[in-house]
Coordinates of C-alpha atoms in Angstrom, one line a residue:
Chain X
X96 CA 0.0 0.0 0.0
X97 CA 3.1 2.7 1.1
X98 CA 4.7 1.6 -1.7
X99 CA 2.0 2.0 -4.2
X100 CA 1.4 5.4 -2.9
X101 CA 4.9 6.1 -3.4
X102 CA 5.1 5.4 -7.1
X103 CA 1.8 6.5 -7.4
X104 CA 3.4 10.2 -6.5
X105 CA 6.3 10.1 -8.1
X106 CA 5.2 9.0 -11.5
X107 CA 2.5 12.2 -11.0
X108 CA 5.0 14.4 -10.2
X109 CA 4.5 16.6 -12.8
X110 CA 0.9 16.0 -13.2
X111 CA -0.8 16.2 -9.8
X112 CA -4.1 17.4 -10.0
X113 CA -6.9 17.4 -8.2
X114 CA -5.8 16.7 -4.5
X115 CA -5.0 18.7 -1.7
X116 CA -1.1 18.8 -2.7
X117 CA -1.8 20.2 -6.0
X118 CA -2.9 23.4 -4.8
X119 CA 1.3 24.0 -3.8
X120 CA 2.3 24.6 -7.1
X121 CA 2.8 21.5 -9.0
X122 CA 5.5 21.1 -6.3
X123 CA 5.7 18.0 -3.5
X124 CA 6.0 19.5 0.0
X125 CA 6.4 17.6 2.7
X126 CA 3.2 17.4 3.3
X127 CA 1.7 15.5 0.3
X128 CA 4.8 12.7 -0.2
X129 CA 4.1 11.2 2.9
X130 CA 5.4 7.4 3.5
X131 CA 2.6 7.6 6.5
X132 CA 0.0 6.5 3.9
X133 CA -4.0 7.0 4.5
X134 CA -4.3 9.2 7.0
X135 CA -1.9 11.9 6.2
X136 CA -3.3 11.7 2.8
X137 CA -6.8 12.9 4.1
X138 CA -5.1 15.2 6.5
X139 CA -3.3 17.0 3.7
X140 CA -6.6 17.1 1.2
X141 CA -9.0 19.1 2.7
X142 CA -6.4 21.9 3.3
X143 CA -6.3 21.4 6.9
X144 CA -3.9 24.0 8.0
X145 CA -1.1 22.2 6.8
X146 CA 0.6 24.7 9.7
X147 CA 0.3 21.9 12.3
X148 CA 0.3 19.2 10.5
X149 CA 3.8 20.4 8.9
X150 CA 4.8 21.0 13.4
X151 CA 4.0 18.1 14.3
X152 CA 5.2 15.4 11.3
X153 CA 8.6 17.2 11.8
X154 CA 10.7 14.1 12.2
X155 CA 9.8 12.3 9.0
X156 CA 8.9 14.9 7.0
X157 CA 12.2 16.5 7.2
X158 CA 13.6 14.6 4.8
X159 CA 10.7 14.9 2.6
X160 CA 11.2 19.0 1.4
X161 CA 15.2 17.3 1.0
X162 CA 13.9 15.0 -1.2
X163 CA 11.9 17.2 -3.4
X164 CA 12.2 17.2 -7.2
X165 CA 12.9 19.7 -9.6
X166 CA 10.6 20.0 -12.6
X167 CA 13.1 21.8 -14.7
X168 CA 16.4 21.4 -14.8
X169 CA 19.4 24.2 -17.0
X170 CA 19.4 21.6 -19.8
X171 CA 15.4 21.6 -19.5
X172 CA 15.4 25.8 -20.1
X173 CA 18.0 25.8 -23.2
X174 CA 15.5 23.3 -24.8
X175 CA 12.5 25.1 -24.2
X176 CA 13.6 28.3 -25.2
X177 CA 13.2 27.9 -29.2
X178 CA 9.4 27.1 -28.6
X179 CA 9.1 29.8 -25.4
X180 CA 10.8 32.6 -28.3
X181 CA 7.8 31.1 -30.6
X182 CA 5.2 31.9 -28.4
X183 CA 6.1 35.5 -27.7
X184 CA 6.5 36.3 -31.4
X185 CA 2.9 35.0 -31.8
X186 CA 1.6 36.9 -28.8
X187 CA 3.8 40.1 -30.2
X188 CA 1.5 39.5 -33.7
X189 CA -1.8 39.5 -31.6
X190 CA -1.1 42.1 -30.0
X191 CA -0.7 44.0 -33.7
X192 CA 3.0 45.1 -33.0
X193 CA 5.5 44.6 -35.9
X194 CA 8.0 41.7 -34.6
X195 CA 10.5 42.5 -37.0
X196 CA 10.7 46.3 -35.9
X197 CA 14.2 47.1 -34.7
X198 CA 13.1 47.5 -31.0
X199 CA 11.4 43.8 -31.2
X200 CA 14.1 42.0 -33.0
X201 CA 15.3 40.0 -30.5
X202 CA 12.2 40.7 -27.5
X203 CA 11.2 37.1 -27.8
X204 CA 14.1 35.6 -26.7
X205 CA 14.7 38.1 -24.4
X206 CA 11.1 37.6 -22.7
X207 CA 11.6 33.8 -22.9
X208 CA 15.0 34.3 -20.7
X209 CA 13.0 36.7 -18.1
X210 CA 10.0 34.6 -17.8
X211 CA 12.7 31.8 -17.5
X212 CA 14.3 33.5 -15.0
X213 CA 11.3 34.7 -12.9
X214 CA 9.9 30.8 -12.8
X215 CA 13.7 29.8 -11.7
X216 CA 12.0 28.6 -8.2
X217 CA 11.6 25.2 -10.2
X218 CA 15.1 24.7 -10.4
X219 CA 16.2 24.9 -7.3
X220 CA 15.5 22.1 -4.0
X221 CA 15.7 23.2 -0.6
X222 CA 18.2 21.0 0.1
X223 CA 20.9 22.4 -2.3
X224 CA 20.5 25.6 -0.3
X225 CA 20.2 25.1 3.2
X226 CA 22.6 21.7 3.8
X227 CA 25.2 23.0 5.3
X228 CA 23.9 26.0 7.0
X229 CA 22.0 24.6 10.0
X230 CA 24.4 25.4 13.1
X231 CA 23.5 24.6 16.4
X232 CA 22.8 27.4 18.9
X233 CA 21.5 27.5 22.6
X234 CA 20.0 30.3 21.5
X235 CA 15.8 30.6 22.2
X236 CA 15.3 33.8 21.5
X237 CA 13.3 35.1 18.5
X238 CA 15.4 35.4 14.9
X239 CA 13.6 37.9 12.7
X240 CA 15.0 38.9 9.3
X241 CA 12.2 41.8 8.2
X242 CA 12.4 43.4 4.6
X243 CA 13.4 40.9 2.6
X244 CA 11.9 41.8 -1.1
X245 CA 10.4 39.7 -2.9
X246 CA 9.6 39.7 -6.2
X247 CA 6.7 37.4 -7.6
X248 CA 4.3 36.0 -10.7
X249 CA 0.8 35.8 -10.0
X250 CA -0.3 32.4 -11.3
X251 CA -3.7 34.1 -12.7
X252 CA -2.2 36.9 -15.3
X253 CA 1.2 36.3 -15.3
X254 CA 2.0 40.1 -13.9
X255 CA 4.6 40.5 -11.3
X256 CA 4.1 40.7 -7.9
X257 CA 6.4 42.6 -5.4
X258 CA 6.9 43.2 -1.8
X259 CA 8.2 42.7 1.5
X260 CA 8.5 39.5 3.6
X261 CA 9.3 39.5 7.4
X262 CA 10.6 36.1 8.8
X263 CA 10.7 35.2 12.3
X264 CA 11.2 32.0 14.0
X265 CA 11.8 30.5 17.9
X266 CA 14.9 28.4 17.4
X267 CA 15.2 24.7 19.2
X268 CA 18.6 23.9 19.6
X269 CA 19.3 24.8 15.8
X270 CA 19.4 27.9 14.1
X271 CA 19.5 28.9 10.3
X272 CA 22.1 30.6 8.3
X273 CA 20.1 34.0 8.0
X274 CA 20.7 34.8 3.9
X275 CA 19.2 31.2 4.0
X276 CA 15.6 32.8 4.9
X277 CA 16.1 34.9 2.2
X278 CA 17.2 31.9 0.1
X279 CA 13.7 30.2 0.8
X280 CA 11.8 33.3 0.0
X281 CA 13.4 33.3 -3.7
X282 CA 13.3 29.9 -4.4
X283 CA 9.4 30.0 -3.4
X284 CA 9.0 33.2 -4.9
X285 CA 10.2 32.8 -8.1
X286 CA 7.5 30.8 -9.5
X287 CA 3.5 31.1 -10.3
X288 CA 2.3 32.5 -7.2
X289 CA -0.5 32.9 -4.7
X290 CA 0.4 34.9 -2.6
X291 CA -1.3 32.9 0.6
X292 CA 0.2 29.6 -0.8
X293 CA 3.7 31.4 -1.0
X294 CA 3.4 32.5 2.7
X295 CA 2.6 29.1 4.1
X296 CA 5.3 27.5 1.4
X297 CA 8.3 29.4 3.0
X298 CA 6.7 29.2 6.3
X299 CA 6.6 25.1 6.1
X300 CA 10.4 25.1 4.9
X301 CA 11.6 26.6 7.7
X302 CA 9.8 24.2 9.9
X303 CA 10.8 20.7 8.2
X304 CA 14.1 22.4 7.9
X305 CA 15.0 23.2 11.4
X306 CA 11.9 22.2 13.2
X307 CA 12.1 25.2 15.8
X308 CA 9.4 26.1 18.4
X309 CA 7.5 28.0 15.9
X310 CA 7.6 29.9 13.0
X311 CA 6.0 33.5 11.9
X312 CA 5.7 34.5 8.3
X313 CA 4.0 37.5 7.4
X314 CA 4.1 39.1 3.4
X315 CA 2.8 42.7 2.2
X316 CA 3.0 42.8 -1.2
X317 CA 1.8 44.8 -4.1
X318 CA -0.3 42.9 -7.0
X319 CA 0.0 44.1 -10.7
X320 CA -2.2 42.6 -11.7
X321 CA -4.5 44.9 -9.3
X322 CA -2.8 48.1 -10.0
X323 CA -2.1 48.0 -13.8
X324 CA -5.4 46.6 -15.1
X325 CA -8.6 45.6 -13.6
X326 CA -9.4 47.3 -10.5
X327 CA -6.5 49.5 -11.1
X328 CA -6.5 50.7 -7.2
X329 CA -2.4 52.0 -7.1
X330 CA -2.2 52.6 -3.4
X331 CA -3.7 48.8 -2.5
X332 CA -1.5 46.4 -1.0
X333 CA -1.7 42.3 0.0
X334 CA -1.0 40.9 3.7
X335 CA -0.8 37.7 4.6
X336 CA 0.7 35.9 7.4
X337 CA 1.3 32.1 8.5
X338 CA 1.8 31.7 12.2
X339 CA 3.1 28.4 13.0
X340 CA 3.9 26.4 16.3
X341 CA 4.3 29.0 19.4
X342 CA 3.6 31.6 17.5
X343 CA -0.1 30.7 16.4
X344 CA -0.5 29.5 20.2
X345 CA 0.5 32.2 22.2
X346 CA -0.7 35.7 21.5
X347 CA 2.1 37.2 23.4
X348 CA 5.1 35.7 21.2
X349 CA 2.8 36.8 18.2
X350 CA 2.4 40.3 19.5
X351 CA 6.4 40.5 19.9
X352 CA 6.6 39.3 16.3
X353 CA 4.1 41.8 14.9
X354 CA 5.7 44.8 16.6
X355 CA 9.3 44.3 16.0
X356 CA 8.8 43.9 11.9
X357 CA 6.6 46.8 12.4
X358 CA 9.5 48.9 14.2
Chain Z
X258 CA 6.6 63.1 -44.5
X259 CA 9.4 63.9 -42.2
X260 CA 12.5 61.3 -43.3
X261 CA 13.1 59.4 -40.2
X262 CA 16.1 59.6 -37.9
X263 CA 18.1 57.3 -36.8
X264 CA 16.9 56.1 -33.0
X265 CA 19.8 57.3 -31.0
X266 CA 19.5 61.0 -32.8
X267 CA 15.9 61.0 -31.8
X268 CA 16.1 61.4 -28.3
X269 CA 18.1 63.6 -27.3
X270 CA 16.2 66.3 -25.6
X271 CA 15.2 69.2 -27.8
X272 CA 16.4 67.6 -31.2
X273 CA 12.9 67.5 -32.2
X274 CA 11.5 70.8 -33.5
X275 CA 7.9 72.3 -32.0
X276 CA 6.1 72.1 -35.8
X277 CA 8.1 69.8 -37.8
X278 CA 6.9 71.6 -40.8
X279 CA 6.8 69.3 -43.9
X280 CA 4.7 66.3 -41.7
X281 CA 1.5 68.8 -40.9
X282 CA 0.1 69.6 -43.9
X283 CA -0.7 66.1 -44.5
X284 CA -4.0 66.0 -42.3
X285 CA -3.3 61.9 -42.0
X286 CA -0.2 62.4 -40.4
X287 CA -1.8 65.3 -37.8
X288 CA -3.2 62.1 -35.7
X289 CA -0.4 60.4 -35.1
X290 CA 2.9 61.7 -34.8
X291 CA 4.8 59.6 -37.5
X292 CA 8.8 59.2 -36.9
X293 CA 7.5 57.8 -33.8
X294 CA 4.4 56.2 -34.0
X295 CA 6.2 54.2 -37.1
X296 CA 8.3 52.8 -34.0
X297 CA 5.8 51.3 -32.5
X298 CA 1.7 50.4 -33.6
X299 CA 1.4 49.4 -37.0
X300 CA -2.3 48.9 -36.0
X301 CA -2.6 52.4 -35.0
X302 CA -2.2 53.5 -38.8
X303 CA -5.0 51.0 -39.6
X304 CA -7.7 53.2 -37.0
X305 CA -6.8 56.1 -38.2
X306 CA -7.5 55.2 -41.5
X307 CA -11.2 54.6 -40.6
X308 CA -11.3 58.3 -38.9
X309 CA -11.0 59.6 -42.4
X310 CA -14.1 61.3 -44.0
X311 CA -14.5 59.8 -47.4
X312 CA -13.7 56.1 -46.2
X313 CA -17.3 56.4 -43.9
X314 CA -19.1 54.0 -45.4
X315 CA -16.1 51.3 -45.4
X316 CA -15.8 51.9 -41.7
X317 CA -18.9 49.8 -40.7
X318 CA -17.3 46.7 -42.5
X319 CA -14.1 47.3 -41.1
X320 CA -15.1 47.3 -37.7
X321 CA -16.8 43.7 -37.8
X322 CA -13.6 42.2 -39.2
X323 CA -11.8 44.1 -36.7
X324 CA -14.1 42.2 -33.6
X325 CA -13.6 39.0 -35.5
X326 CA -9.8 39.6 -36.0
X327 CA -9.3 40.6 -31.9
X328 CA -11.5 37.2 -31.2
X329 CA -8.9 35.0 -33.6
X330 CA -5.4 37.3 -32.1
X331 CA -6.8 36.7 -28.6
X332 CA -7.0 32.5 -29.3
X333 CA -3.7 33.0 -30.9
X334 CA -2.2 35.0 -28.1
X335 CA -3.8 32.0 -25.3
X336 CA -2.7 29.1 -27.4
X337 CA 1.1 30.9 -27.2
X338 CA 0.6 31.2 -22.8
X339 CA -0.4 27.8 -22.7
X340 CA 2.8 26.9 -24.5
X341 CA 4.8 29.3 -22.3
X342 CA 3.3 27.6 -19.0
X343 CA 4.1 24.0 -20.4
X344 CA 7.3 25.0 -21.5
X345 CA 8.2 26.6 -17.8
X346 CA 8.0 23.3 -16.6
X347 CA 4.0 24.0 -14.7
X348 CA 1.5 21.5 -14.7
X349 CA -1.1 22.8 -17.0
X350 CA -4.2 21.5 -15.6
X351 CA -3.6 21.7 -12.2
X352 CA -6.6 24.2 -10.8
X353 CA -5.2 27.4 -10.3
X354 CA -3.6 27.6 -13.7
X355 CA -7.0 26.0 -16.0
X356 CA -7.9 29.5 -17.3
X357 CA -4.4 31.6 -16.8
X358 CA -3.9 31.5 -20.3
X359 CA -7.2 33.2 -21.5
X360 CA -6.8 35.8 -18.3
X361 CA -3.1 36.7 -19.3
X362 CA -4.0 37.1 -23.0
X363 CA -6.7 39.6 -21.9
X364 CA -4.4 41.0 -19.5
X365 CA -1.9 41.6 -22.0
X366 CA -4.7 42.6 -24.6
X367 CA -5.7 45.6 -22.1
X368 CA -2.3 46.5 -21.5
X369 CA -1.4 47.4 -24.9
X370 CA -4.6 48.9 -25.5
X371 CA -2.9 52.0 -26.6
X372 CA -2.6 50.8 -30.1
X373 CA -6.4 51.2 -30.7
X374 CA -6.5 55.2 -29.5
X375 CA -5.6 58.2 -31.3
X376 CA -5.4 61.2 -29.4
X377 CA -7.8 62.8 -32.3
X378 CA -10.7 60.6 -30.9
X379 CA -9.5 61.8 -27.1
X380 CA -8.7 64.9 -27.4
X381 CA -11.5 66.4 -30.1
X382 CA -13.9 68.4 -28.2
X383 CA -12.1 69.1 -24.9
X384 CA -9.6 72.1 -26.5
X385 CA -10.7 75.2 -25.2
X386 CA -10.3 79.5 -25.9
X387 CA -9.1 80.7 -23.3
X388 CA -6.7 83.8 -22.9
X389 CA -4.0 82.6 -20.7
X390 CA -0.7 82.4 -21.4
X391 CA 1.0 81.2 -17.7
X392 CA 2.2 77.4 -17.1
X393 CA -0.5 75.0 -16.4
X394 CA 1.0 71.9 -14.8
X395 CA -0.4 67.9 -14.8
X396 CA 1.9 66.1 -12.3
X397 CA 2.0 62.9 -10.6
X398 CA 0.3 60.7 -13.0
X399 CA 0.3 57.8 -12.3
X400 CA 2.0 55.8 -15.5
X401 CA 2.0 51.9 -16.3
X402 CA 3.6 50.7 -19.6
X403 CA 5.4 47.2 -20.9
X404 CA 9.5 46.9 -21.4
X405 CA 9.7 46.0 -25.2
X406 CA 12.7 44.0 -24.8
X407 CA 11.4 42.2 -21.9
X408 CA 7.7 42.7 -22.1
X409 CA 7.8 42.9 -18.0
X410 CA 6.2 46.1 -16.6
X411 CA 7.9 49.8 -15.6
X412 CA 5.8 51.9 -14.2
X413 CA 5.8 55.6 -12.5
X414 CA 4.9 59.3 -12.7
X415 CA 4.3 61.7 -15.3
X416 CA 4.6 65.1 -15.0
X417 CA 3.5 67.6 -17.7
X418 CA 3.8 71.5 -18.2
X419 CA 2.2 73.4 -21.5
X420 CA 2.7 77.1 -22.3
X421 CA -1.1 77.6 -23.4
X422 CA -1.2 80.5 -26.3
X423 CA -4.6 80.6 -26.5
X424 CA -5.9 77.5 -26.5
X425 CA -6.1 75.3 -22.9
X426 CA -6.9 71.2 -23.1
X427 CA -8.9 69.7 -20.4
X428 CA -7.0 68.7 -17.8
X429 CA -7.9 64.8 -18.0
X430 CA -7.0 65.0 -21.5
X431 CA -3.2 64.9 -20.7
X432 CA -3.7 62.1 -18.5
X433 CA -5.5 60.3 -21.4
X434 CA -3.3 61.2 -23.7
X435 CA -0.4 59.9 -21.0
X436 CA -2.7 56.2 -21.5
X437 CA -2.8 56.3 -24.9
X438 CA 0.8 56.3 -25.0
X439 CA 1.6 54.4 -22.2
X440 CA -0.3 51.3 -22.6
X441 CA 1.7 49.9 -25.6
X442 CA 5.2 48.0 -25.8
X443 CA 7.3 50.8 -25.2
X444 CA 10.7 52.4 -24.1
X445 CA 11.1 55.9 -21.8
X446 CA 12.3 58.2 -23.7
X447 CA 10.2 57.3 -27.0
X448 CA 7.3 57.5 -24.6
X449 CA 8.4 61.0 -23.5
X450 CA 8.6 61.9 -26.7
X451 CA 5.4 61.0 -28.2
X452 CA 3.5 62.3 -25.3
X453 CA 5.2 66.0 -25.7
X454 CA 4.6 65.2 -29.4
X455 CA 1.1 64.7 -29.1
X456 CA 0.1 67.8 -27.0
X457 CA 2.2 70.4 -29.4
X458 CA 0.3 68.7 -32.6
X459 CA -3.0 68.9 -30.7
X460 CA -2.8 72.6 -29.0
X461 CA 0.4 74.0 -30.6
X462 CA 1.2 75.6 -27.5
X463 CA 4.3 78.1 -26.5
X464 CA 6.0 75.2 -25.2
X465 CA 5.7 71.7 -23.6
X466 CA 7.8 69.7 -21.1
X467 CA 7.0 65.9 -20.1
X468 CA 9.2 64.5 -17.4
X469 CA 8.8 60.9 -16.8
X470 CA 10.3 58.7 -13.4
X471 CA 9.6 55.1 -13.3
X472 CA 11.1 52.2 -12.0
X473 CA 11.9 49.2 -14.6
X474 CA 10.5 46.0 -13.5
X475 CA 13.1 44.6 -16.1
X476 CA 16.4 46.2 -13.8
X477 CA 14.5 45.0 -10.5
X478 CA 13.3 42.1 -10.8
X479 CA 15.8 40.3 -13.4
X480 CA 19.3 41.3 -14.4
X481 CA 20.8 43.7 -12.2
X482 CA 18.4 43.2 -9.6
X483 CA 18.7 46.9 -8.2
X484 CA 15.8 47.9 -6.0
X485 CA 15.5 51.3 -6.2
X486 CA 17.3 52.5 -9.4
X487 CA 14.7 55.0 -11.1
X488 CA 15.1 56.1 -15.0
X489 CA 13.9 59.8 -15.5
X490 CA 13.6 61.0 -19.2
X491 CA 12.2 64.4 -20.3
X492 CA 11.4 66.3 -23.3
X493 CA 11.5 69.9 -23.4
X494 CA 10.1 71.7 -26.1
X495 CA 9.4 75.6 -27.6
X496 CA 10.1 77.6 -24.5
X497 CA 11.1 75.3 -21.8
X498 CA 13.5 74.0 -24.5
X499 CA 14.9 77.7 -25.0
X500 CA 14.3 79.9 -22.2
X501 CA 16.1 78.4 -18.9
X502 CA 14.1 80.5 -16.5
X503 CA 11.0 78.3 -17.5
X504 CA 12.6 75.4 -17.4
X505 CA 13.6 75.7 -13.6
X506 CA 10.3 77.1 -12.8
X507 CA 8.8 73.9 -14.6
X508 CA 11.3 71.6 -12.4
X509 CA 11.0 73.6 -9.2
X510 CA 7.1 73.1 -9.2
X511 CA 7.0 69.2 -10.0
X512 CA 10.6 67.6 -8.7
X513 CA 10.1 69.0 -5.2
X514 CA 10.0 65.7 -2.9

């Protein structure tokens, strides 16, 4: 039975639709590959905060963010980018510009290369950038690193989004090389975003990764996709937060949180 | 028809004369502003076309098998995102991503919107008589326009000063005529340029000066990856082109913080 579910998931890496692990952008956290079988599998499906489940599987789902795939790999982005060129010349023709005007000439393969890099998330595993920076610390005192920017791509329009994250964790025993927070904002961030599912994405790293007394992730960002067409309201900005562990329990380590990225 | 420069001699600031005589006595060319809008908008020539008096009768025709040619470029333009989202290595079906391609094409349709509009159809019946001759200043409007190398947004302010002689423009006008140009695949300073452009063919003022600050989503988010790097471009033209007292009166009013 594990082991059917185990093939079963990795032959549907890339397709996995339908279920509660889909939602996290085509990508396996440790919260869908789960060798636990059954009941982790109806624990991950109807979205259940995936917050404590992701506190309390800590000590086998460590190993479960490590093991995560990549869908694309360098090789992977040389070969796509004849037909990703393709597809921007045709979208430069519907849109009634002349793709053979000097400023256009080489656009497509310039956009490819951007959108390439902007989706680079897919590339890159947690493990490769967190392995060797886990120290331990006696240290239990809140870590924050606030202001990290973050740039995104709303999954909906394929506009940028932009802002600020602010990471702040209780450490166990083990602490975190900091640029490593920001590592784990840019590999989660560079890829078809929500901006809740990014939140609770980095927030669910951190935790497998170092499983420390709790976690706090909050994100303001702005949308483009809200400011530049639609609604088109400029001044309007995104927040979202994912309290995890202590942090979600008590209010008081929440308050400290909220007030120090706020300072 | 004015012969066309070569790009770099195009923008530097001032190069370009208030009435390029030889281009306005063709009343075609009045409605677009032709060196430039020959650098970007082929389909821009194709509206104006229908503006045109005698052709009124085509116009009827031409406007059905414009809908029906949007409806085929906006399949065209989804079929390409799906590609794009395959090719990025996403799982095309999963939930959040069923309809992105259909939304992004529309997205991207309404953001190069600009090619449809002429200013002649914005700016028609809002020029006014009106005997005043002192600066009248637009500023801080609000600008969003595509990188046409990487087609990622840069966005930012607008700030624009006219020396009326005799004739004023409703005040919205600018800021359309700041859309119009703004929502098409574009560069700064060709932007700047057509916007001043447009406003001396349209009023034929004493003088006109467009500044422009926006940050490049293309510098920020990719490539260099500087955060707070802004581009500022400007076009000075008649008297804020020739007379530096109006020039720092212009910049004194707008680039205080």
């Amino acid at each position: 039975m594990e082991h059917s579910k185990q093939t079963q998931y990795s032959s549907n890496e890339k397709k996995d639709t339908g279920d509660g692990g889909s939602v996290l952008n085509g990508h396996f956290d440790g919260m869908v590959k789960r060798p636990a079988g059954g009941t982790a599998r109806a624990a991950a499906a109807p979205q259940a905060p995936g917050a404590e489940s992701g506190s309390h599987r800590a000590a086998t789902s460590v190993m479960e963010s490590w093991k995560e795939e990549r869908t694309r790999s360098v090789e992977d982005n040389e070969m796509s980018l004849p037909s990703l060129a393709a597809a921007y010349t045709t979208i430069l023709r519907g849109l009634g510009e002349d793709p053979q005007r000097q400023g256009l000439l080489k656009t497509p393969w310039r956009a490819a290369t951007a959108m390439q890099f902007f989706t680079k998330g897919y590339q890159e595993k947690i493990i490769d950038v967190l392995n060797d920076a886990i120290f331990d610390e006696d240290h239990d005192e809140m870590v924050i690193v606030k202001d990290i920017d973050m740039f995104s791509m709303c999954e909906h329009h394929l506009v940028p989004i932009f802002g600020r994250v602010h990471i702040g964790y209780l450490p166990n025993k083990r602490v975190l090389g900091l640029s490593k927070l920001a590592r784990i904002v840019e590999i989660y961030s560079r890829r078809l975003q929500v901006q809740e599912r990014l939140t609770k994405q980095i927030a669910v790293a951190i935790t497998e990764a170092l499983q420390p007394t709790g976690v706090g992730v909050v994100i303001e960002a702005t949308h483009m996709c809200m400011v530049m067409r639609g609604v088109q309201k400029m001044n309007s900005k995104t927040v979202t937060s994912t309290m995890l562990g202590v942090f979600r329990e008590d209010p008081k380590t929440r308050d400290e949180f909220l007030t120090l990225i706020r300072s | 028809m004015a012969i066309l420069t070569p790009l770099s001699q195009q923008f530097t600031t001032g190069f370009v004369p208030l009435y390029p005589a030889a281009s306005f006595t063709d009343s075609r060319a009045r409605m677009e502003y032709h060196h430039t809008s020959e650098m970007n908008g082929v389909v821009a020539d194709y509206h104006s076309m229908c503006n045109e008096p005698e052709r009124n009768g085509l116009c009827r025709e031409e406007k059905h098998s414009e809908d029906a040619a949007d409806s085929n470029n906006l399949c065209h333009i989804e079929k390409a995102y799906s590609t794009i989202l395959s090719e990025l290595g996403e799982d095309v079906d999963r939930e959040g991503l069923l309809r992105t391609p259909l939304r992004a094409a529309k997205a991207m349709q309404f953001l190069t919107k600009g090619y449809k509009e002429t200013t002649q159809d914005i700016l028609n019946d809002a020029i006014f008589d009106e005997n005043h001759e002192e600066m009248v200043i637009v500023k801080d409007i609000d600008l969003f326009s595509l990188c046409e190398h990487h087609l990622v947004p840069f966005y930012g302010k607008a700030h624009i000063a006219y020396l009326p002689n005799k004739k004023v423009v409703g005040l919205s006008k600018l800021a359309r005529i700041v859309e119009i140009y703004s929502r098409r695949l574009q560069v700064q300073e060709r932007l700047t340029k057509q916007i001043a452009s447009a406003i001396s063919e349209a009023l034929e003022p004493a003088g006109v000066a467009v500044v422009i600050e926006a940050a490049h989503m293309c510098m920020v988010m990719r490539g260099v990856q500087k955060m707070n790097a802004s581009t500022v471009t400007s076009v000075m033209l008649g008297r804020f082109h020739d007379d530096p007292e109006v020039r720092k009166e212009f910049l004194a009013l707008t680039m205080k913080k």
